[in-house]
Each structure stands twice: as structure tokens, then as C-alpha cells.
XYZ file of C-alpha atoms in Angstrom:
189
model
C 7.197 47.453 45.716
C 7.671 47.917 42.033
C 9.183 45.432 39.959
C 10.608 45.711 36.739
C 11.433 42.664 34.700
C 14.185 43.414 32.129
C 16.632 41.540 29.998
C 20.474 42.138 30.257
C 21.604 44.941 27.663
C 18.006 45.640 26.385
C 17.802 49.900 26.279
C 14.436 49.587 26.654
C 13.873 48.468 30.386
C 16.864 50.928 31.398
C 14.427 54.254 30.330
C 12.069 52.363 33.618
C 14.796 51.833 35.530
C 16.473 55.277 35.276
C 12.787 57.164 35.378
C 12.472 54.885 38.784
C 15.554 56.234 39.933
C 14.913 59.987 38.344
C 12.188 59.650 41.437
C 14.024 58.028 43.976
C 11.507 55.089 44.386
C 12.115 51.414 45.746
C 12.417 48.677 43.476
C 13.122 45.061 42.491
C 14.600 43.854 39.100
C 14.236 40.786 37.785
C 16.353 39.754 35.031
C 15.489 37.511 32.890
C 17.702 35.302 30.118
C 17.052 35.518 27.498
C 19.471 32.843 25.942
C 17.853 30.501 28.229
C 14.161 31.790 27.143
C 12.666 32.743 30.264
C 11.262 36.100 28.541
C 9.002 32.788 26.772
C 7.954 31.162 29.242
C 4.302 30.456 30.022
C 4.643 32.718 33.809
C 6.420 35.583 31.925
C 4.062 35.426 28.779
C 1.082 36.033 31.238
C 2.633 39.079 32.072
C 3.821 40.427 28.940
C 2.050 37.886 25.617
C 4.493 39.742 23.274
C 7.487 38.376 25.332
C 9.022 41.494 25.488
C 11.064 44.006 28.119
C 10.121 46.265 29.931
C 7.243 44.699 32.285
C 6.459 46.877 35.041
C 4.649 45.192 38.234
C 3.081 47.679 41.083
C 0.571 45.753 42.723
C -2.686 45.173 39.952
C -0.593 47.394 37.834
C 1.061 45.830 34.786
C 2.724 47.937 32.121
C 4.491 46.443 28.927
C 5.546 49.365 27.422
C 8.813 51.962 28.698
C 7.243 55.032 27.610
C 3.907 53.511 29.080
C 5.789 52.940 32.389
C 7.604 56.290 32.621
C 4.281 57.931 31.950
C 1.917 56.018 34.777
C 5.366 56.795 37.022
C 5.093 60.241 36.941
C 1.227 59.973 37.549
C 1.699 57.616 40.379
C 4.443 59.744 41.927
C 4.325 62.932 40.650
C 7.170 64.350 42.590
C 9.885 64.916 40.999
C 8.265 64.975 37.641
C 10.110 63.709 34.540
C 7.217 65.083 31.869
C 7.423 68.909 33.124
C 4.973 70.877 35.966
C 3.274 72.818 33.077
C 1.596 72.222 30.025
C 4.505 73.835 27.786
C 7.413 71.728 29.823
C 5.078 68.856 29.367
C 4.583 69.268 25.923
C 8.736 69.655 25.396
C 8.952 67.315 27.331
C 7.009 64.649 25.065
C 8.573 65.569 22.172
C 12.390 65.259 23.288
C 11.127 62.158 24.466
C 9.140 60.587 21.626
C 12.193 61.696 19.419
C 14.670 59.949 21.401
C 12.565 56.956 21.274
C 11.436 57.126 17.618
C 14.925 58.864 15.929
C 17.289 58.441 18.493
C 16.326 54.423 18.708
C 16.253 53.805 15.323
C 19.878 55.764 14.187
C 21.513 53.618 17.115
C 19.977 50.170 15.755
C 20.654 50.603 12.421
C 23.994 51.223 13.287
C 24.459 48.464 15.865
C 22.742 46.069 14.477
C 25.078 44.934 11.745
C 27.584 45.041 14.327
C 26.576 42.721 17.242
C 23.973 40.890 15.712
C 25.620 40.654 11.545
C 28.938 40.849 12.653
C 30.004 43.613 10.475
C 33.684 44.456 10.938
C 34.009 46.648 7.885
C 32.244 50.191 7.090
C 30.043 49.672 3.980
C 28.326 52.203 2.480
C 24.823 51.228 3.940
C 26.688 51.407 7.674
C 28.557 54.508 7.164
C 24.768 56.196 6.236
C 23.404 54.763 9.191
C 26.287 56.177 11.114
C 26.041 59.963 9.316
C 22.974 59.478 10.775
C 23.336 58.618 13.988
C 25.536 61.359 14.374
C 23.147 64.175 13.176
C 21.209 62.665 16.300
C 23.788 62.903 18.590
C 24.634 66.366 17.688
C 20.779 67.399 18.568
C 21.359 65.666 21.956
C 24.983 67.552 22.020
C 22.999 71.156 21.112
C 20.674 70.635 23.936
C 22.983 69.719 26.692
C 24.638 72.897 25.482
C 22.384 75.114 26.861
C 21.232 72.894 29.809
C 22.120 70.473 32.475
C 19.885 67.920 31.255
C 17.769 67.400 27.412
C 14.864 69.091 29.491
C 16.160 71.817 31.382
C 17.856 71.571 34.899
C 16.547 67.957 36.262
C 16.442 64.718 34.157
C 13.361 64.036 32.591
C 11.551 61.300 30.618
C 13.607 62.447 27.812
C 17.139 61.915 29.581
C 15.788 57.990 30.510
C 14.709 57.385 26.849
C 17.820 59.241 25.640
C 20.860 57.652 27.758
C 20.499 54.123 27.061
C 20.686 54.517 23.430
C 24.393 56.231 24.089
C 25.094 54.238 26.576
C 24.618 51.422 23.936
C 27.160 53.315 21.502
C 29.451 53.468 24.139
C 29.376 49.563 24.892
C 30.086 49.203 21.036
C 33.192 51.188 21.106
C 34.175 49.056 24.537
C 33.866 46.107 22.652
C 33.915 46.811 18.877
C 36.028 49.898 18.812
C 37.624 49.578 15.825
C 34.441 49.552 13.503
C 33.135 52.217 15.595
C 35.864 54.533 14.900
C 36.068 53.620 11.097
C 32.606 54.817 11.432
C 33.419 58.543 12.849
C 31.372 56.908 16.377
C 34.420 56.196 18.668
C 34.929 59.789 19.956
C 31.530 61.364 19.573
């Protein structure tokens, strides 16, 4: 059984979870508080010494890193696979997906940030450039799903469980913070 320790809200274990479910295998979550510390604790710190989420556990197998854990997935059950059948898929694959997680990540946290951590309720300059940028990012996710079902092609891939969190994440912000979003141009993207 694989087990996936995760924190509630962190983006980062959801890209394991949703490659997990991209492949339709069995699991176990464990989520851990983090306002209580248990991602510090001496059991948990064994596990992961950086204290951080994801933590993938198949048997010997630990993984403490999302991209790590979608990558071994699709090695350890290759079928459906989330990093393309051929070396050019693969390849597209990979960079959609390092993009989400390097671009993508950072345009979203930048933005959100201020906003649930600095409890920014006004648009400042410094926020609305993080939020121009965020939305050139969105747009290249927009473009692709123009053309295709998923940022890939026609199944989700790595990409798609690197990519949705970070939206999803937007989309909790204008749930719950929805007027700075929209004084940000974010609310309706």
C-alpha cells in the first residue's frame, strides 16, 4: 500500500496524490498538522529530515520530493503513464512539468503569499506585478488546454498533477479573499 503523508492545503503533496489517482492505484494519506508540529516530530523527521510534504512510503521506498514521487510512480506502474510512451512525449512532457513546478509555483506564491500569510488586503504595486505575472502563466496553461484535453495531450499527465494544485490554490484565494483577488485582475481568470 502506498502512503503519502501530506499537510492540509500544501500544493505540493496534491501533484502525488493526483499522479496516484492519474493511475488508479490504492492508497493511504496521512495528514499531518502542521499547527500542532507533527511534520517535526522525531517519527516524521526520520522519514523526511527537512520536515517537509510530500513523503511517499511503498514498502523500503521513501521519496521526499513530488516530482521525485510522480517520477518513481510512473516507473513503478507504468500503465497509464503520466511522462509520455515515447521519448518526444516524454521529453514534453518534462518540460510542461518542470515549468509548472518552477514558473507556475513561483507566479502563484508570490501572489498568495502576501495574501494568506502578510495579510495584504490592498493591490500594491509589487502584488499587482506578481499578479501580471501570474496571469501570463495562466494564459500558457489556457493556450494549451486550447488545443487539448489535458496540458499533455488527451490523458493527464505529470504536468496536469504539478499544474492543478497551483490553480486550485488561486481558486481557494478568490473563495476566501475574493475581493483582493479581483482588484488583482485573478477573480475571473
Amino acid at each position: 500500500m502506498i502512503t503519502v503523508y501530506t499537510i492540509s492545503g500544501a500544493p505540493p503533496p496534491w501533484r502525488v496524490l493526483l499522479g496516484r489517482c492519474f493511475k488508479g492505484l490504492p492508497f493511504e494519506t496521512i495528514t499531518l498538522k502542521a499547527s500542532e508540529g507533527e511534520h517535526q516530530t522525531k517519527e516524521f523527521l526520520s522519514l523526511n529530515p527537512r520536515g517537509t510534504v510530500p513523503v511517499l512510503v511503498d514498502g523500503s521506498v521513501t521519496i521526499r520530493d513530488s516530482l521525485a514521487a510522480l517520477a518513481w510512480l510512473d516507473c513503478s506502474y507504468p500503465d497509464p503513464p503520466i511522462f509520455g510512451k515515447i521519448s518526444d512525449q516524454t521529453a514534453f512532457v518534462w518540460q510542461q512539468t518542470t515549468e509548472c513546478a518552477d514558473y507556475l509555483r513561483a507566479a502563484i506564491d508570490r501572489v498568495l503569499t502576501p495574501i494568506f500569510f502578510q495579510n495584504a488586503t490592498s493591490a500594491s504595486p509589487e502584488l499587482l506585478t506578481s499578479a501580471y505575472n501570474a496571469k501570463v502563466e495562466l494564459a500558457g496553461l489556457e493556450t494549451a488546454l486550447g488545443t487539448r484535453s489535458f496540458l499533455s495531450g488527451d490523458s493527464p499527465s505529470a504536468a496536469d498533477a504539478v499544474a492543478f494544485p497551483e490553480v486550485r490554490l488561486l481558486q481557494r484565494a478568490s473563495d476566501t479573499r475574493a475581493e483582493i483577488i479581483e482588484n488583482l485582475g485573478l477573480l475571473n481568470f
